[in-house]
CSV table of C-alpha atoms and ligand atoms in Angstrom, one decimal:
chain,number,residue,atom,x,y,z
S,1,UNK,CA,29.2,-109.9,113.7
S,2,UNK,CA,32.8,-110.3,112.8
S,3,UNK,CA,34.1,-108.6,115.9
S,4,UNK,CA,33.5,-110.1,119.3
S,5,UNK,CA,31.5,-108.0,121.8
S,6,UNK,CA,33.7,-105.9,124.1
S,7,UNK,CA,32.5,-106.6,127.7
S,8,UNK,CA,34.0,-107.3,131.1
S,9,UNK,CA,35.2,-110.7,130.2
S,10,UNK,CA,38.8,-111.1,129.0
S,11,UNK,CA,38.9,-110.5,125.3
S,12,UNK,CA,39.9,-114.1,124.5
S,13,UNK,CA,36.9,-115.5,126.3
S,14,UNK,CA,34.6,-112.9,124.7
S,15,UNK,CA,36.0,-113.7,121.3
S,16,UNK,CA,35.6,-117.4,121.8
S,17,UNK,CA,32.0,-116.9,122.9
S,18,UNK,CA,31.4,-114.7,119.9
S,19,UNK,CA,32.7,-117.5,117.6
S,20,UNK,CA,30.4,-119.9,119.5
S,21,UNK,CA,27.4,-117.7,118.7
S,22,UNK,CA,28.4,-117.4,115.0
S,23,UNK,CA,28.4,-121.2,114.9
S,24,UNK,CA,25.0,-121.2,116.6
S,25,UNK,CA,23.6,-118.9,113.9
S,26,UNK,CA,25.0,-121.0,111.1
S,27,UNK,CA,23.8,-124.3,112.6
S,28,UNK,CA,20.3,-122.8,113.5
S,29,UNK,CA,20.0,-121.7,109.8
S,30,UNK,CA,21.2,-125.1,108.6
S,31,UNK,CA,18.4,-126.9,110.6
S,32,UNK,CA,15.9,-125.1,108.4
S,33,UNK,CA,17.6,-126.0,105.1
S,34,UNK,CA,18.2,-129.6,106.3
S,35,UNK,CA,14.5,-129.8,106.9
S,36,UNK,CA,13.8,-128.5,103.4
S,37,UNK,CA,16.2,-131.0,102.0
S,38,UNK,CA,14.3,-133.8,103.7
S,39,UNK,CA,10.8,-132.6,102.8
S,40,UNK,CA,11.6,-131.9,99.2
S,41,UNK,CA,13.4,-135.2,98.8
S,42,UNK,CA,16.6,-133.5,97.7
S,43,UNK,CA,18.8,-135.5,99.9
S,44,UNK,CA,17.2,-138.7,98.6
S,45,UNK,CA,17.7,-137.6,95.0
S,46,UNK,CA,21.4,-136.8,95.7
S,47,UNK,CA,22.2,-140.1,97.4
S,48,UNK,CA,24.6,-142.3,95.4
S,49,UNK,CA,24.6,-139.8,92.5
S,50,UNK,CA,27.8,-138.5,90.8
S,51,UNK,CA,28.5,-134.7,91.1
S,52,UNK,CA,25.7,-132.8,89.3
S,53,UNK,CA,24.8,-129.2,88.5
S,54,UNK,CA,22.0,-127.4,90.3
S,55,UNK,CA,20.0,-127.7,87.1
S,56,UNK,CA,20.5,-131.5,86.9
S,57,UNK,CA,19.7,-131.9,90.6
S,58,UNK,CA,16.6,-129.8,90.3
S,59,UNK,CA,15.4,-131.7,87.3
S,60,UNK,CA,15.9,-135.1,88.9
S,61,UNK,CA,13.9,-133.9,92.0
S,62,UNK,CA,11.3,-132.1,89.9
S,63,UNK,CA,12.0,-128.8,91.7
S,64,UNK,CA,12.7,-125.2,90.7
S,65,UNK,CA,16.4,-124.7,89.8
S,66,UNK,CA,16.7,-121.2,91.4
S,67,UNK,CA,15.6,-122.4,94.8
S,68,UNK,CA,17.7,-125.6,94.6
S,69,UNK,CA,20.8,-123.5,93.7
S,70,UNK,CA,20.3,-121.2,96.7
S,71,UNK,CA,19.7,-124.3,98.9
S,72,UNK,CA,22.9,-125.9,97.6
S,73,UNK,CA,24.7,-122.7,98.6
S,74,UNK,CA,23.6,-123.3,102.2
S,75,UNK,CA,24.4,-127.0,102.0
S,76,UNK,CA,27.9,-126.4,100.5
S,77,UNK,CA,29.0,-123.6,102.8
S,78,UNK,CA,27.6,-125.6,105.7
S,79,UNK,CA,29.7,-128.7,104.9
S,80,UNK,CA,26.7,-130.9,104.1
S,81,UNK,CA,27.4,-131.3,100.3
S,82,UNK,CA,30.7,-131.1,98.4
S,83,UNK,CA,31.1,-128.6,95.6
S,84,UNK,CA,33.7,-128.4,92.9
S,85,UNK,CA,34.1,-125.3,90.7
S,86,UNK,CA,33.5,-127.2,87.4
S,87,UNK,CA,29.8,-126.5,86.7
S,88,UNK,CA,29.7,-126.0,89.6
S,89,UNK,CA,28.8,-129.6,90.6
S,90,UNK,CA,27.5,-130.8,93.9
S,91,UNK,CA,27.6,-134.2,95.6
S,92,UNK,CA,26.3,-135.6,98.8
S,93,UNK,CA,29.1,-137.8,100.3
S,94,UNK,CA,28.0,-141.3,101.2
S,95,UNK,CA,28.8,-140.8,104.8
S,96,UNK,CA,26.5,-137.8,104.9
S,97,UNK,CA,23.8,-139.6,103.1
S,98,UNK,CA,24.0,-142.2,105.9
S,99,UNK,CA,22.6,-139.5,108.3
S,100,UNK,CA,20.3,-137.6,106.0
S,101,UNK,CA,18.3,-139.8,103.7
S,102,UNK,CA,15.2,-142.0,104.0
S,103,UNK,CA,17.5,-144.9,103.2
S,104,UNK,CA,19.3,-144.2,106.4
S,105,UNK,CA,16.1,-145.2,108.2
S,106,UNK,CA,16.7,-144.8,112.0
S,107,UNK,CA,19.8,-142.7,111.5
S,108,UNK,CA,18.1,-139.9,109.4
S,109,UNK,CA,18.8,-136.8,111.5
S,110,UNK,CA,17.1,-134.5,109.0
S,111,UNK,CA,13.8,-135.7,110.4
S,112,UNK,CA,14.6,-134.0,113.7
S,113,UNK,CA,15.7,-130.8,112.0
S,114,UNK,CA,12.0,-130.4,111.1
S,115,UNK,CA,11.2,-129.5,114.7
S,116,UNK,CA,13.0,-126.2,114.4
S,117,UNK,CA,10.8,-124.9,111.5
S,118,UNK,CA,7.8,-126.3,113.2
S,119,UNK,CA,8.5,-124.4,116.4
S,120,UNK,CA,9.3,-121.2,114.5
S,121,UNK,CA,5.7,-121.3,113.4
S,122,UNK,CA,4.6,-120.6,117.0
S,123,UNK,CA,7.3,-118.1,118.0
S,124,UNK,CA,5.1,-115.1,118.0
S,125,UNK,CA,2.5,-116.9,120.2
S,126,UNK,CA,5.2,-118.1,122.6
S,127,UNK,CA,6.7,-114.6,122.8
S,128,UNK,CA,3.3,-113.3,123.8
S,129,UNK,CA,3.0,-116.0,126.5
S,130,UNK,CA,6.3,-115.0,128.0
S,131,UNK,CA,4.5,-111.7,128.9
S,132,UNK,CA,1.1,-113.1,129.8
S,133,UNK,CA,1.7,-116.7,130.9
S,134,UNK,CA,-0.7,-119.4,129.9
S,135,UNK,CA,-0.3,-122.1,127.3
S,136,UNK,CA,-0.5,-122.8,123.6
S,137,UNK,CA,-2.8,-125.6,122.4
S,138,UNK,CA,-1.8,-128.5,120.1
S,139,UNK,CA,-3.9,-127.0,117.3
S,140,UNK,CA,-1.3,-124.2,116.9
S,141,UNK,CA,1.5,-126.5,115.9
S,142,UNK,CA,1.2,-127.1,112.1
S,143,UNK,CA,2.6,-130.5,111.1
S,144,UNK,CA,3.1,-131.6,114.7
S,145,UNK,CA,1.5,-135.1,114.2
S,146,UNK,CA,3.2,-135.6,110.9
S,147,UNK,CA,6.7,-134.9,112.2
S,148,UNK,CA,6.1,-136.8,115.5
S,149,UNK,CA,5.1,-139.8,113.5
S,150,UNK,CA,8.3,-139.6,111.5
S,151,UNK,CA,10.3,-139.1,114.7
S,152,UNK,CA,8.9,-142.1,116.6
S,153,UNK,CA,8.7,-144.0,113.3
S,154,UNK,CA,12.5,-143.9,113.4
S,155,UNK,CA,13.4,-143.8,117.0
S,156,UNK,CA,10.9,-146.3,118.3
S,157,UNK,CA,9.8,-148.5,115.4
S,158,UNK,CA,13.4,-149.3,114.4
S,159,UNK,CA,14.2,-150.8,117.7
S,160,UNK,CA,10.8,-152.1,118.8
S,161,UNK,CA,11.6,-155.8,118.4
S,162,UNK,CA,15.4,-155.7,119.0
S,163,UNK,CA,15.6,-153.5,122.1
S,164,UNK,CA,12.3,-152.2,123.4
S,165,UNK,CA,10.0,-155.3,123.8
S,166,UNK,CA,12.9,-157.3,125.4
S,167,UNK,CA,12.9,-154.7,128.2
S,168,UNK,CA,9.9,-156.6,129.7
S,169,UNK,CA,10.9,-160.2,130.5
S,170,UNK,CA,8.6,-162.7,128.8
S,171,UNK,CA,6.6,-160.0,127.0
S,172,UNK,CA,7.0,-161.3,123.4
S,173,UNK,CA,5.8,-164.8,124.5
S,174,UNK,CA,2.7,-163.2,126.0
S,175,UNK,CA,2.1,-161.1,122.9
S,176,UNK,CA,2.5,-164.2,120.7
S,177,UNK,CA,-0.1,-166.1,122.8
S,178,UNK,CA,-2.5,-163.1,122.9
S,179,UNK,CA,-3.0,-160.3,125.4
S,180,UNK,CA,-4.8,-156.9,125.4
S,181,UNK,CA,-2.6,-153.9,125.0
S,182,UNK,CA,-3.4,-150.2,125.3
S,183,UNK,CA,-1.2,-147.3,124.0
S,184,UNK,CA,-2.0,-143.9,125.5
S,185,UNK,CA,-1.2,-140.7,123.5
S,186,UNK,CA,-0.7,-143.0,120.6
S,187,UNK,CA,-0.4,-140.2,118.1
S,188,UNK,CA,-0.6,-141.4,114.5
S,189,UNK,CA,-0.6,-145.0,115.7
S,190,UNK,CA,2.4,-146.3,113.8
S,191,UNK,CA,3.8,-148.1,116.9
S,192,UNK,CA,0.5,-149.8,117.7
S,193,UNK,CA,-0.1,-150.8,114.0
S,194,UNK,CA,3.3,-152.3,113.9
S,195,UNK,CA,2.7,-154.3,117.1
S,196,UNK,CA,-0.7,-155.4,115.7
S,197,UNK,CA,1.0,-156.7,112.6
S,198,UNK,CA,3.7,-158.5,114.5
S,199,UNK,CA,1.3,-160.1,117.0
S,200,UNK,CA,-2.0,-161.1,115.3
S,201,UNK,CA,-3.3,-163.0,118.4
S,202,UNK,CA,-3.1,-159.9,120.6
S,203,UNK,CA,-5.6,-157.1,120.6
S,204,UNK,CA,-4.5,-153.5,120.6
S,205,UNK,CA,-6.2,-150.2,121.5
S,206,UNK,CA,-4.8,-146.8,120.9
S,207,UNK,CA,-6.1,-143.6,122.5
S,208,UNK,CA,-5.3,-140.0,121.7
S,209,UNK,CA,-6.9,-136.6,122.3
S,210,UNK,CA,-6.2,-135.5,118.7
S,211,UNK,CA,-8.8,-136.1,116.0
S,212,UNK,CA,-6.1,-135.6,113.4
S,213,UNK,CA,-3.8,-138.2,115.0
S,214,UNK,CA,-6.6,-140.7,115.4
S,215,UNK,CA,-7.6,-140.2,111.7
S,216,UNK,CA,-4.1,-140.8,110.6
S,217,UNK,CA,-3.9,-144.0,112.8
S,218,UNK,CA,-7.1,-145.4,111.5
S,219,UNK,CA,-6.1,-144.7,107.9
S,220,UNK,CA,-3.0,-146.7,108.3
S,221,UNK,CA,-5.0,-149.5,110.0
S,222,UNK,CA,-7.4,-149.6,107.0
S,223,UNK,CA,-4.5,-149.5,104.5
S,224,UNK,CA,-2.9,-152.5,106.2
S,225,UNK,CA,-6.2,-154.4,106.7
S,226,UNK,CA,-5.5,-155.1,110.3
S,227,UNK,CA,-8.4,-156.5,112.3
S,228,UNK,CA,-6.8,-156.6,115.8
S,229,UNK,CA,-6.4,-152.8,116.5
S,230,UNK,CA,-8.8,-150.0,117.2
S,231,UNK,CA,-8.2,-146.3,117.9
S,232,UNK,CA,-10.3,-144.1,120.3
S,233,UNK,CA,-10.3,-140.3,120.3
S,234,UNK,CA,-10.5,-139.4,124.0
S,235,UNK,CA,-8.9,-137.7,126.9
S,236,UNK,CA,-6.5,-140.0,128.7
S,237,UNK,CA,-7.4,-138.3,132.0
S,238,UNK,CA,-10.9,-139.8,131.6
S,239,UNK,CA,-9.6,-143.3,130.8
S,240,UNK,CA,-12.2,-145.1,133.0
S,241,UNK,CA,-15.0,-143.8,130.7
S,242,UNK,CA,-13.5,-145.7,127.8
S,243,UNK,CA,-11.9,-148.9,129.1
S,244,UNK,CA,-12.7,-151.3,131.9
S,245,UNK,CA,-10.7,-151.6,135.1
S,246,UNK,CA,-8.0,-154.3,134.9
S,247,UNK,CA,-8.6,-154.8,131.2
S,248,UNK,CA,-5.0,-154.7,129.9
S,249,UNK,CA,-1.9,-156.9,130.5
S,250,UNK,CA,0.3,-154.1,129.0
S,251,UNK,CA,-0.1,-150.4,128.7
S,252,UNK,CA,2.4,-148.2,126.9
S,253,UNK,CA,3.1,-144.5,126.6
S,254,UNK,CA,5.7,-143.2,124.2
S,255,UNK,CA,6.7,-139.7,125.0
S,256,UNK,CA,3.2,-138.9,126.2
S,257,UNK,CA,3.2,-138.2,130.0
S,258,UNK,CA,5.3,-135.1,130.6
S,259,UNK,CA,3.0,-132.9,128.4
S,260,UNK,CA,-0.2,-134.1,130.0
S,261,UNK,CA,-2.6,-131.6,131.7
S,262,UNK,CA,-3.2,-134.2,134.5
S,263,UNK,CA,-0.2,-136.5,134.5
S,264,UNK,CA,-1.0,-138.0,137.9
S,265,UNK,CA,-4.6,-138.6,136.9
S,266,UNK,CA,-3.5,-140.3,133.6
S,267,UNK,CA,-0.9,-142.5,135.5
S,268,UNK,CA,-3.5,-143.4,138.1
S,269,UNK,CA,-6.0,-144.4,135.3
S,270,UNK,CA,-3.3,-146.5,133.7
S,271,UNK,CA,-2.7,-148.3,137.0
S,272,UNK,CA,-6.4,-148.9,137.3
S,273,UNK,CA,-6.8,-150.3,133.8
S,274,UNK,CA,-4.0,-152.8,134.2
S,275,UNK,CA,-4.7,-156.3,135.3
S,276,UNK,CA,-3.1,-157.6,138.5
S,277,UNK,CA,0.7,-157.7,137.9
S,278,UNK,CA,0.2,-156.0,134.5
S,279,UNK,CA,3.0,-154.0,133.1
S,280,UNK,CA,3.3,-150.3,132.2
S,281,UNK,CA,6.0,-149.4,129.8
S,282,UNK,CA,6.7,-145.7,129.7
S,283,UNK,CA,9.1,-144.0,127.3
S,284,UNK,CA,9.8,-140.5,128.5
S,285,UNK,CA,12.6,-137.9,128.0
S,286,UNK,CA,15.8,-138.4,129.9
S,287,UNK,CA,16.7,-135.6,132.2
S,288,UNK,CA,18.2,-135.1,135.6
S,289,UNK,CA,15.4,-132.9,136.9
S,290,UNK,CA,17.9,-130.1,137.6
S,291,UNK,CA,19.1,-127.6,134.9
S,292,UNK,CA,22.6,-127.8,136.3
S,293,UNK,CA,22.4,-131.6,136.1
S,294,UNK,CA,21.7,-131.5,132.4
S,295,UNK,CA,24.7,-129.4,131.3
S,296,UNK,CA,26.4,-132.4,129.8
S,297,UNK,CA,23.2,-133.8,128.2
S,298,UNK,CA,24.0,-134.5,124.5
S,299,UNK,CA,20.7,-133.0,123.5
S,300,UNK,CA,20.2,-130.5,126.3
S,301,UNK,CA,19.5,-127.2,124.3
S,302,UNK,CA,17.4,-129.1,121.7
S,303,UNK,CA,15.2,-130.7,124.3
S,304,UNK,CA,14.8,-127.7,126.5
S,305,UNK,CA,13.9,-125.6,123.4
S,306,UNK,CA,11.3,-128.1,122.4
S,307,UNK,CA,10.0,-128.2,125.9
S,308,UNK,CA,9.8,-124.4,126.2
S,309,UNK,CA,8.0,-124.0,122.9
S,310,UNK,CA,5.8,-127.1,122.9
S,311,UNK,CA,5.7,-129.7,125.7
S,312,UNK,CA,5.3,-127.2,128.5
S,313,UNK,CA,2.8,-124.8,126.7
S,314,UNK,CA,0.5,-127.7,125.6
S,315,UNK,CA,0.1,-128.8,129.2
S,316,UNK,CA,-0.4,-125.2,130.4
S,317,UNK,CA,-3.0,-124.6,127.7
S,318,UNK,CA,-5.2,-127.3,129.3
S,319,UNK,CA,-4.7,-126.1,132.8
S,320,UNK,CA,-1.9,-128.6,133.5
S,321,UNK,CA,1.3,-128.2,135.6
S,322,UNK,CA,3.6,-127.7,132.5
S,323,UNK,CA,6.1,-130.3,133.7
S,324,UNK,CA,8.1,-129.9,130.6
S,325,UNK,CA,10.1,-132.5,128.7
S,326,UNK,CA,13.0,-132.2,131.1
S,327,UNK,CA,10.9,-133.0,134.2
S,328,UNK,CA,13.6,-135.6,135.0
S,329,UNK,CA,14.0,-139.1,136.3
S,330,UNK,CA,13.3,-138.4,140.1
S,331,UNK,CA,10.0,-136.7,139.4
S,332,UNK,CA,9.0,-139.4,136.9
S,333,UNK,CA,9.6,-142.1,139.5
S,334,UNK,CA,7.8,-140.1,142.1
S,335,UNK,CA,4.7,-139.8,139.8
S,336,UNK,CA,4.8,-143.5,139.1
S,337,UNK,CA,5.0,-144.4,142.8
S,338,UNK,CA,2.2,-142.0,143.7
S,339,UNK,CA,0.0,-143.6,141.0
S,340,UNK,CA,0.5,-146.9,142.8
S,341,UNK,CA,3.2,-148.7,140.8
S,342,UNK,CA,5.8,-150.9,142.4
S,343,UNK,CA,9.0,-152.5,141.1
S,344,UNK,CA,9.8,-149.5,138.9
S,345,UNK,CA,12.9,-150.1,136.7
S,346,UNK,CA,14.5,-147.6,134.4
S,347,UNK,CA,16.4,-148.6,131.4
S,348,UNK,CA,18.5,-146.7,128.8
S,349,UNK,CA,19.1,-147.9,125.3
S,350,UNK,CA,22.6,-147.4,123.9
S,351,UNK,CA,21.4,-145.9,120.6
S,352,UNK,CA,18.9,-143.6,122.3
S,353,UNK,CA,20.4,-140.7,124.4
S,354,UNK,CA,17.0,-138.9,124.4
S,355,UNK,CA,14.9,-141.3,126.5
S,356,UNK,CA,14.5,-143.3,129.6
S,357,UNK,CA,12.4,-146.5,129.5
S,358,UNK,CA,10.5,-147.3,132.6
S,359,UNK,CA,9.0,-150.7,133.3
S,360,UNK,CA,6.6,-150.6,136.2
S,361,UNK,CA,4.4,-153.3,137.6
S,362,UNK,CA,0.8,-152.7,138.9
H,401,SAM,C1,4.7,-136.2,121.9
H,401,SAM,S1,3.3,-136.9,121.2
H,401,SAM,C2,3.7,-138.7,121.1
H,401,SAM,C3,2.8,-139.4,120.1
H,401,SAM,C4,3.2,-140.9,120.0
H,401,SAM,N1,3.1,-141.6,121.2
H,401,SAM,C5,4.5,-141.1,119.3
H,401,SAM,O1,5.5,-141.5,120.0
H,401,SAM,O2,4.6,-140.9,118.1
H,401,SAM,C6,2.1,-136.9,122.6
H,401,SAM,C7,0.7,-137.4,122.1
H,401,SAM,O3,-0.1,-137.4,123.3
H,401,SAM,C8,-1.4,-136.9,122.9
H,401,SAM,N2,-2.1,-136.4,124.1
H,401,SAM,C9,-1.7,-135.3,124.9
H,401,SAM,N3,-2.6,-135.1,125.9
H,401,SAM,C10,-3.5,-136.2,125.8
H,401,SAM,C11,-4.6,-136.6,126.6
H,401,SAM,N4,-5.0,-135.9,127.7
H,401,SAM,N5,-5.3,-137.7,126.2
H,401,SAM,C12,-4.9,-138.4,125.1
H,401,SAM,N6,-3.8,-138.1,124.4
H,401,SAM,C13,-3.1,-137.0,124.7
H,401,SAM,C14,-1.1,-135.9,121.9
H,401,SAM,O4,-2.2,-135.6,121.0
H,401,SAM,C15,0.1,-136.5,121.1
H,401,SAM,O5,-0.4,-137.3,120.0
């Protein structure tokens, strides 16, 4: 690993690429230990604490010292925590805690590191599909709904009132007065429960294929005592079996169209379920639609990897086209137009390089 591969490229280019790959190995490994730091609460315990030994950190977090010490080795050599030789003692700098702890709220990047371990859990299955083709069903992805809820709980909930709802002119006034809202592919329902809390005069319906997701959503609704939200476990491709035509003033999907088995059918159903001039708000992954157009995408490798190992296979598993997360803006607009929408506007939020926000009128 220390010597760069000898190949046809000039040695300096090969060496530089070898160094790049070593960095990739280190950072890939760090994603797993960042995820562990998040899940065990170690980052939270180290926040705002003076330098401490592995024993003191393990005791504060209620964890096994030997494991914590080895984890600290990865964190220290990876530049995540500082170490001094006295003890040795370890500290999480405040500027690192600002990106790694639950107190960091929307800026906690450790949440996203969890996807790497989650996808590692299906690697054998995906490798087999590279040979045979076909898809991998949602049920194979352990912790998917848990991690997804944390992901959108940060990336969407944190900016729902400040940035997302204002994308639709006049929407908050309508929500205040009382309208019917449907969220498709609602997952664990955190976004809808939040909206239901904010707007008690409106009625909210969430729909998701996953029993686990719907149970999680209903549990949160019960815990908060909300009376204006319901969750339906159903296939969005059969929307008209569950909701009436022209029933809703607003329908939303958050990261839930590109991995559908029947994306056009779902979009057409959404169009049908909207009242005249009703609004469809679609958050979906930002991509150019061409691999060579995504080379400068700040999250390109991350999103293509998630797509290859999750978004595409879950669609293929149900006989879908496997559009993939990076289906791209031109294709997204084309699908919206074919479903019947007009006045399709696409917005980008400064804090969110991952998504496009489409506002389309029925
Ligand atoms: C990427 S997750 C997004 C979840 C949620 N919107 C969020 O942002 O947290 C996609 C969701 O769509 C759901 N889904 C996929 N296909 C579906 C279908 N045909 N009908 C209903 N839900 C579906 C999945 O179960 C999953 O919860």
